[in-house]
Short mmCIF file of C-alpha atoms in Angstrom, two decimals:
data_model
loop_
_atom_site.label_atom_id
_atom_site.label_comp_id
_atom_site.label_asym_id
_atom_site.label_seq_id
_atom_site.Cartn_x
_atom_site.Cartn_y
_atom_site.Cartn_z
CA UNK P 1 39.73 -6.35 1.64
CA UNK P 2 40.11 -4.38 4.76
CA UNK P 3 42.78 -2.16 4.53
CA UNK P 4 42.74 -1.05 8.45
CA UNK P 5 40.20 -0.96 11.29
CA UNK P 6 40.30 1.80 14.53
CA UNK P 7 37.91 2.37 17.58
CA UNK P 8 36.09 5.61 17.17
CA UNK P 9 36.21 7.59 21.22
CA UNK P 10 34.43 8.69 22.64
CA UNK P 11 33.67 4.65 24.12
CA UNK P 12 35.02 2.96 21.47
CA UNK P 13 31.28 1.49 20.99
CA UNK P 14 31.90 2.02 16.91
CA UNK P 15 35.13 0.56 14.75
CA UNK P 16 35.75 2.93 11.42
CA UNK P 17 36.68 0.71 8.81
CA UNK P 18 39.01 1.55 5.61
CA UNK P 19 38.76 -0.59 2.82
CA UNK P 20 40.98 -1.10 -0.23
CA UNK P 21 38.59 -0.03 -3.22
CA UNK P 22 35.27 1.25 -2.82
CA UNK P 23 31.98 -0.36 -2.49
CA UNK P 24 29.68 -0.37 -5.66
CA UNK P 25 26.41 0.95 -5.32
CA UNK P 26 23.35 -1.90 -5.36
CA UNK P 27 25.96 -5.20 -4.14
CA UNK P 28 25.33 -6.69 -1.26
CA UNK P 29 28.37 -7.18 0.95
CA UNK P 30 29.34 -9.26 3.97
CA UNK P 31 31.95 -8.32 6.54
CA UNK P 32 33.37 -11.25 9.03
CA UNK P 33 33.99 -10.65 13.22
CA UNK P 34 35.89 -13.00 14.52
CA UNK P 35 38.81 -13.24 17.42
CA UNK P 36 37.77 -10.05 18.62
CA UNK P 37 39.63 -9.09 22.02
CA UNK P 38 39.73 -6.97 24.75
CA UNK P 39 42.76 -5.30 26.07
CA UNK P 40 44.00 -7.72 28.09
CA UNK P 41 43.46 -10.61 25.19
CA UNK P 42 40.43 -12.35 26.47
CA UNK P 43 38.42 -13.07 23.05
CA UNK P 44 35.05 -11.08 23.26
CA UNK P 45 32.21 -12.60 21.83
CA UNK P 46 31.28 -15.07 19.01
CA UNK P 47 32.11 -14.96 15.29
CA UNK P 48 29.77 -13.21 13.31
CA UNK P 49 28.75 -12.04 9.89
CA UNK P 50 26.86 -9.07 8.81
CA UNK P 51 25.77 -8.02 5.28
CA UNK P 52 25.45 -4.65 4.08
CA UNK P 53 24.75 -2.52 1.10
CA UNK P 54 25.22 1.07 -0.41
CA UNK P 55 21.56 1.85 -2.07
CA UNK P 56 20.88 3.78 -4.96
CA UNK P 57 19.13 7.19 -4.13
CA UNK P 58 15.48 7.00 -4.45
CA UNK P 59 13.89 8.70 -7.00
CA UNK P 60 10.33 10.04 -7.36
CA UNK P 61 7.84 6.97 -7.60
CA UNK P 62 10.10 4.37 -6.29
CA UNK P 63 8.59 4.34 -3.09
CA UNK P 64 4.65 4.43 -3.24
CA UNK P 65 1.88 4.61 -0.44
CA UNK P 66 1.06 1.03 0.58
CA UNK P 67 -0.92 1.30 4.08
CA UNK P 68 -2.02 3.23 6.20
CA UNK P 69 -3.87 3.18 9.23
CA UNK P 70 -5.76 6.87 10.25
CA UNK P 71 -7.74 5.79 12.76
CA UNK P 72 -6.08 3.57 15.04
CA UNK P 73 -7.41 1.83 18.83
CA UNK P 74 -7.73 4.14 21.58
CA UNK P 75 -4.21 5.01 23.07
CA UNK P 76 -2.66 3.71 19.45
CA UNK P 77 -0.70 5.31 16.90
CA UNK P 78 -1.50 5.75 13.06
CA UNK P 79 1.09 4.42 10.84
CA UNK P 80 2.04 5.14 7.30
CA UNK P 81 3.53 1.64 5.07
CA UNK P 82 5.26 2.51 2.17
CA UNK P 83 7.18 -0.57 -0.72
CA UNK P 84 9.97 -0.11 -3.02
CA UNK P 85 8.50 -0.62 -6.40
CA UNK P 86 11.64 -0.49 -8.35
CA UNK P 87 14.00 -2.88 -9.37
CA UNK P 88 16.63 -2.32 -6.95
CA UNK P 89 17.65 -1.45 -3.48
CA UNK P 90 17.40 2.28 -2.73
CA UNK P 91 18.11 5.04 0.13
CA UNK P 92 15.32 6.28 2.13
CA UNK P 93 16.97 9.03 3.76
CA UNK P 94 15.74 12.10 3.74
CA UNK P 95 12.27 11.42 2.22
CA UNK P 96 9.45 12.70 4.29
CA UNK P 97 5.47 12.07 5.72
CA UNK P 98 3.13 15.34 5.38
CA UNK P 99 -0.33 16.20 6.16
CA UNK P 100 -2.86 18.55 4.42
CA UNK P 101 -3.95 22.13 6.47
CA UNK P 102 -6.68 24.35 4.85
CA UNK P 103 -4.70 27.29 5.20
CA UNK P 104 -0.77 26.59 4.45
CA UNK P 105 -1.64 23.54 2.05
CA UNK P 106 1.12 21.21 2.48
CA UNK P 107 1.98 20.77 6.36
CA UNK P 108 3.53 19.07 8.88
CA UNK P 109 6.49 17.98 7.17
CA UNK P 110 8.24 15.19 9.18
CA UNK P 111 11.16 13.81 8.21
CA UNK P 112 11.04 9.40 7.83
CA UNK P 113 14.56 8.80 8.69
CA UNK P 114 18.16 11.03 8.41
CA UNK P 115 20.34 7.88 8.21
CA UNK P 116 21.15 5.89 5.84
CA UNK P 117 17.97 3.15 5.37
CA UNK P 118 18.29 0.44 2.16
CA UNK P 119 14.93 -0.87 1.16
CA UNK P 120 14.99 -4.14 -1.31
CA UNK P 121 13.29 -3.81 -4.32
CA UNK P 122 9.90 -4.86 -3.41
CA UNK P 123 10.91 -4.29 0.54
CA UNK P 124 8.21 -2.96 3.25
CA UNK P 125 8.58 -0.01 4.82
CA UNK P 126 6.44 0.49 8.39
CA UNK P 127 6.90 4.57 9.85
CA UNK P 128 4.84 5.05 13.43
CA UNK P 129 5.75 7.24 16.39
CA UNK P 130 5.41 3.66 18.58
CA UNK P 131 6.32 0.56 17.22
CA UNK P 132 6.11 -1.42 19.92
CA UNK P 133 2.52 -0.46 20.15
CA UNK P 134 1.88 -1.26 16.89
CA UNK P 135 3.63 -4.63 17.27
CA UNK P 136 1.68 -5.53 19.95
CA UNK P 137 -1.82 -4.50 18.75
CA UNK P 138 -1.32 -6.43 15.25
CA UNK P 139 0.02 -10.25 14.96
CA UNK P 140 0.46 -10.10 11.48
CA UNK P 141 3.22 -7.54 11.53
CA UNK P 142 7.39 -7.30 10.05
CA UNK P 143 8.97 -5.60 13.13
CA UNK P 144 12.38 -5.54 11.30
CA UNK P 145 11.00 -3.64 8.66
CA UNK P 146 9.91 -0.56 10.86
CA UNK P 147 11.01 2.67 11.47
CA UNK P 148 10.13 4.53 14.99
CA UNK P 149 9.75 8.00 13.94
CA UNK P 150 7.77 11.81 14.55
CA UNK P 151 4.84 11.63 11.99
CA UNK P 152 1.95 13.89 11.20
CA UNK P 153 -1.38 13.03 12.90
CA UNK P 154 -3.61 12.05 10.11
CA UNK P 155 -7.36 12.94 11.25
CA UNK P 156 -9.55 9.80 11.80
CA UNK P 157 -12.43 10.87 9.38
CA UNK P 158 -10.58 12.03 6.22
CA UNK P 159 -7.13 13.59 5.25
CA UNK P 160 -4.20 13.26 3.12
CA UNK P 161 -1.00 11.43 3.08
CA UNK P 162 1.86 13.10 1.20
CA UNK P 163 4.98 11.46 0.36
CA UNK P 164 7.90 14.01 -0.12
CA UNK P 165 11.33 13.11 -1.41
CA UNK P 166 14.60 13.88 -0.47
CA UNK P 167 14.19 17.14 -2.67
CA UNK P 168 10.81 17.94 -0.75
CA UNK P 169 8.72 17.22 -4.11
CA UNK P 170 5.57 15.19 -3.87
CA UNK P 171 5.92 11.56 -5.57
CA UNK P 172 2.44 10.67 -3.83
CA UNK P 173 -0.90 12.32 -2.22
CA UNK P 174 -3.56 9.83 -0.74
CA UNK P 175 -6.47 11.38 -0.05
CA UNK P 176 -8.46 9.09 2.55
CA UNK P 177 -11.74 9.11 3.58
CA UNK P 178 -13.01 6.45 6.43
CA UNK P 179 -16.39 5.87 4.07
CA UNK P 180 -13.85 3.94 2.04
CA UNK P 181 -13.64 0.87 4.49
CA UNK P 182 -15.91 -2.33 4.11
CA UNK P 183 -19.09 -0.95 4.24
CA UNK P 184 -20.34 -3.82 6.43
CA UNK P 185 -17.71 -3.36 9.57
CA UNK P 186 -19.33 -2.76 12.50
CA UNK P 187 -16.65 -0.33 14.08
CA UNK P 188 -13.51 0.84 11.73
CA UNK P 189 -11.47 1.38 14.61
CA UNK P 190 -7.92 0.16 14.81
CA UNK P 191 -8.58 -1.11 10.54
CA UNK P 192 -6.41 -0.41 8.25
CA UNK P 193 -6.90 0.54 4.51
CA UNK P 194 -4.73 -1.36 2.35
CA UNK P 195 -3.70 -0.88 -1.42
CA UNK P 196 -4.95 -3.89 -3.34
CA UNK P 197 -2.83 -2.84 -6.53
CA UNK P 198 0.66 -0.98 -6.44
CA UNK P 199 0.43 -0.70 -9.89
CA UNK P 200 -3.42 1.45 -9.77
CA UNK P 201 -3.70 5.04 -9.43
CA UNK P 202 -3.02 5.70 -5.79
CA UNK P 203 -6.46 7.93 -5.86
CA UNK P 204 -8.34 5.23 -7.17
CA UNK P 205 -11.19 4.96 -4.73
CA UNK P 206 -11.92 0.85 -5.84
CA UNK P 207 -8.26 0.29 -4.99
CA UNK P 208 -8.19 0.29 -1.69
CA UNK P 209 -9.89 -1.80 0.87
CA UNK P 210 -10.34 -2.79 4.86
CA UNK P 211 -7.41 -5.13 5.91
CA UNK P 212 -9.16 -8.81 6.50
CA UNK P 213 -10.56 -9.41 9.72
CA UNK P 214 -8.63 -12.89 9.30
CA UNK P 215 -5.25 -11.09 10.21
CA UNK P 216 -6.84 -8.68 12.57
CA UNK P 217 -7.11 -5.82 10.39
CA UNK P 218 -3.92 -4.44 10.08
CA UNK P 219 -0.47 -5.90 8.48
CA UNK P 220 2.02 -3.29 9.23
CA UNK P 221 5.73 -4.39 7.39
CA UNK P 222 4.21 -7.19 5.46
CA UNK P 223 2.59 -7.87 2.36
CA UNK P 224 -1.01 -6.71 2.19
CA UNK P 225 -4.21 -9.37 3.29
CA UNK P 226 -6.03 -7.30 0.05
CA UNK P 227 -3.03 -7.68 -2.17
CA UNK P 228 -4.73 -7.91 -5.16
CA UNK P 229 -2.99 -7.31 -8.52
CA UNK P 230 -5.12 -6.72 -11.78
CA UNK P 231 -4.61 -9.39 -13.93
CA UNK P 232 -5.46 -7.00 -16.90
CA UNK P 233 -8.00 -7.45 -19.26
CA UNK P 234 -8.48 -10.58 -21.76
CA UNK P 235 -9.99 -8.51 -25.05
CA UNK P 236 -11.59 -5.77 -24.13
CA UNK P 237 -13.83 -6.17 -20.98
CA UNK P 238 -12.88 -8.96 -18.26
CA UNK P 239 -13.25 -9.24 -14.87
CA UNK P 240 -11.75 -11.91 -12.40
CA UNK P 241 -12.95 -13.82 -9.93
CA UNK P 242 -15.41 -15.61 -11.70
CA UNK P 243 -16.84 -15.87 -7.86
CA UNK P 244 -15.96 -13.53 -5.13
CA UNK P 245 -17.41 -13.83 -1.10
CA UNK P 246 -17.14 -9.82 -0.07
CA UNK P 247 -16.86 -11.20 3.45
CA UNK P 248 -13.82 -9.29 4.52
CA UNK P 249 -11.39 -12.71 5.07
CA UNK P 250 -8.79 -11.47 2.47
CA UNK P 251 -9.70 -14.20 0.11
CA UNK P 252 -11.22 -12.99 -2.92
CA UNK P 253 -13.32 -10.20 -1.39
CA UNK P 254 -13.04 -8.46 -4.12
CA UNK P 255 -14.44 -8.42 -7.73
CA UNK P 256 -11.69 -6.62 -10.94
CA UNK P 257 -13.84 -5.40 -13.75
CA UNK P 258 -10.95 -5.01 -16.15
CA UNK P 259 -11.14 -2.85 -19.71
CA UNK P 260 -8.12 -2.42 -22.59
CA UNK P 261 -9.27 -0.06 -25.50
CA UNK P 262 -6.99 0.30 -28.53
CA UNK P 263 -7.64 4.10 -28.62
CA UNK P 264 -8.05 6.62 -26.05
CA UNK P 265 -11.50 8.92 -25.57
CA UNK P 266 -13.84 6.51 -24.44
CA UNK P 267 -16.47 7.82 -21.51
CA UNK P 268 -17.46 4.33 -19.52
CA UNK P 269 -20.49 3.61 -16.97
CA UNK P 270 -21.37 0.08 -15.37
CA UNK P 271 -24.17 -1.12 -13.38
CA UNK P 272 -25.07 -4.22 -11.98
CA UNK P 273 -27.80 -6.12 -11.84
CA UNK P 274 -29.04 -8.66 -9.64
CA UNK P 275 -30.19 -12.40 -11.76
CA UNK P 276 -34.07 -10.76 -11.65
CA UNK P 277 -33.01 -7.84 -13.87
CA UNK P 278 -32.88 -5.01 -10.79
CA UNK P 279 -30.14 -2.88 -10.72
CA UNK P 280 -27.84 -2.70 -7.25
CA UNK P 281 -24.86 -0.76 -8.02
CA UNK P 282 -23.95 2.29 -10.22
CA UNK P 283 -19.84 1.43 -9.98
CA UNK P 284 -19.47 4.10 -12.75
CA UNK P 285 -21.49 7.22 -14.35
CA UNK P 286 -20.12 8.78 -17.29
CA UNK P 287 -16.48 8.38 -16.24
CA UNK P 288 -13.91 9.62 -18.71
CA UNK P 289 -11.44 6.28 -18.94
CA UNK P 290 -8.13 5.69 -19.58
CA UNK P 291 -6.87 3.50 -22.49
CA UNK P 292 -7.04 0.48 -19.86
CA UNK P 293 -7.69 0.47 -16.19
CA UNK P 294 -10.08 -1.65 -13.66
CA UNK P 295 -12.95 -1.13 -11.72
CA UNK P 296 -13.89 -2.72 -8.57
CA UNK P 297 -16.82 -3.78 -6.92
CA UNK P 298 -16.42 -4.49 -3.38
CA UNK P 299 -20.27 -6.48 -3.18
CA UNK P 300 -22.03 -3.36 -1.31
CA UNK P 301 -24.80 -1.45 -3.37
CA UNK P 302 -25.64 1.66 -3.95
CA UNK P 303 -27.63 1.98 -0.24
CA UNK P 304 -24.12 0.12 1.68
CA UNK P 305 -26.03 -2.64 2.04
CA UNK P 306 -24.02 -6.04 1.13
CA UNK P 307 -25.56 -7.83 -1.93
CA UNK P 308 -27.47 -10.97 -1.28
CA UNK P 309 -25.65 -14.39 -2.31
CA UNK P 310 -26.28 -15.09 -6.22
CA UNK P 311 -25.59 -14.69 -9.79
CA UNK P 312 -25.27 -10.93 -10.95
CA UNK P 313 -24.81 -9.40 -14.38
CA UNK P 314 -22.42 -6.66 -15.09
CA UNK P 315 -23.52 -4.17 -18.18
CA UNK P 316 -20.50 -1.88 -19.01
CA UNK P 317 -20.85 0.92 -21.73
CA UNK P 318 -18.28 2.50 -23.29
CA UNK P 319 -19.44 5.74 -25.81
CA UNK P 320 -16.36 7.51 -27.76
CA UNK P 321 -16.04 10.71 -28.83
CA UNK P 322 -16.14 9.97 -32.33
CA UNK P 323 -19.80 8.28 -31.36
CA UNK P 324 -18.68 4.82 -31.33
CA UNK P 325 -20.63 2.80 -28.75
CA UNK P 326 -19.72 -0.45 -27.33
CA UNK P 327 -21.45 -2.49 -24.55
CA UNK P 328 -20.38 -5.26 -22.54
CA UNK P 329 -22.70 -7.76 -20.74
CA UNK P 330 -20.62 -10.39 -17.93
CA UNK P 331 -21.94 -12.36 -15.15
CA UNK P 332 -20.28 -13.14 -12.05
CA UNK P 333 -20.93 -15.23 -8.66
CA UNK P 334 -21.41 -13.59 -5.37
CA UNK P 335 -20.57 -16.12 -2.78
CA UNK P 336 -20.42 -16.39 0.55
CA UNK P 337 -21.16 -18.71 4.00
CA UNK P 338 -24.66 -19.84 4.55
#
């Protein structure tokens, strides 16, 4: 209940409001205009309704790296997309964008927002020093969820993203390099890399790929054309698709090798082969693995050349410590238009 209301001067533009008990943090409120009036008692405006919140403070990890575009059209402006990956609405005031200099380290500290800014659990967050720019040079695009803001300029070849919180602490460093995009694009300008996997390692090289050409290579606010969640592995060693078409379309352009071990210390490496027994890709050499994790294959081989349409085998071998060996043989479809 509203307890009182008063114009704030100078202009009397804002109206402080005092309620009777205080809001509780995370609950979504609604507060009711209606028979507004000026001075004289002419009624100004239509009845509205607005709903509001008080988030939870952010901590470390709850917002993670989604997007980012470092190398955008001539006369454009990067961007940086971040998502709430926790479970409930929280504050991004006072967080903060940085960049990477060879002398001072850590640099270029720009602050995202000094209001108050709720993101929804799962919510899209779009920070660019022009969003109208941005809005206009990508269809697929949420302008409510972006924030017009100073941000470092992220060099067009390679850099790093940091993500600082509201205590200046890191909760996230992407290092980028443009060799990462779809090996196949004829010009990278103006693309995108999205995250396929919120829930991989944010410096996992196979987790990121070029937006899909199908939503014009970029979908700042939204959901990701890659979005690509592991599906973990079934036993030890899976992958999914059974057929992929690495054609950039953001349909299944991408092949998950996926491995679960029941004990830690295993060293992994996969190659592929083509259905004649020649190998095309070295995805991993003597790579010290996690427990369980995924690998992907984004249908380029070793010379960035894209793989010819056909039936491929995938050998992965995983040698322990303790000199247990294990090897995994699985075949997959590579697809595409004829």
């Amino acid at each position: 209940d509203v307890l009182s209301a008063s114009a704030i001067s100078p202009g009397n533009q804002n109206i402080l409001v005092f309620l009777n008990t205080p809001i509780d943090t995370g609950v979504v409120y609604t507060i009711s205009l209606s028979g507004i009036t000026d001075c004289e008692g002419n009624l100004v405006g239509a009845d509205s309704a607005e709903n509001f919140i008080l988030p939870f403070q952010a901590d470390s990890g709850d917002f993670v790296i989604n997007e980012v575009l470092f190398n955008p059209f001539t006369g454009a402006y990067d961007y940086v997309e971040l998502v709430n990956v926790s479970d409930r609405p929280v504050n991004l005031k006072g967080w903060h964008l940085a960049s990477f200099d060879d002398e001072d380290g850590i640099a270029n500290i720009k602050p995202i927002i000094t209001e108050n800014y709720a993101v929804y659990a799962g919510g899209y967050v779009l920070i660019t020093e022009d969003t109208t720019n941005v809005m206009m040079n990508y269809i697929q695009h949420g302008i409510n969820n972006f924030i017009e803001a100073d941000i470092p300029t992220y060099n067009n070849d390679s850099g790093t993203v940091y993500l600082l919180t509201i205590d200046s602490l890191v909760s996230e460093r992407f290092a980028y390099n443009e060799d990462m995009h779809f090996p196949l694009l004829s010009s990278v300008d103006g693309v995108s890399l999205e995250r396929l996997d919120v829930n991989r390692s944010v410096s996992d090289i196979g987790n990121w790929h070029s937006a899909a050409e199908t939503v014009g290579f970029g979908t700042p606010g939204l959901e990701n054309s890659q979005y690509y969640p592991t599906s973990g592995a079934d036993g030890e060693v899976s992958m999914d698709p059974d057929i992929f078409s690495p054609d950039n379309d953001g349909y299944n352009d991408v092949l998950n090798i996926n491995y679960s071990f029941t004990s830690p210390g295993f060293v992994g490496t996969i190659r592929i082969y083509d259905a004649n027994g020649r190998p095309v890709r070295e995805l991993a050499t003597n790579e010290l693995l996690a427990t369980s994790g995924t690998f992907t294959w984004d249908g380029s081989t070793d010379r960035g050349e894209k793989a010819r349409i056909g039936m491929y085998v995938i050998l992965f071998e995983a040698y322990s410590t303790t000199g247990e060996s294990n090897k995994y043989k699985l075949s997959t479809v590579l697809g595409g238009r004829l």
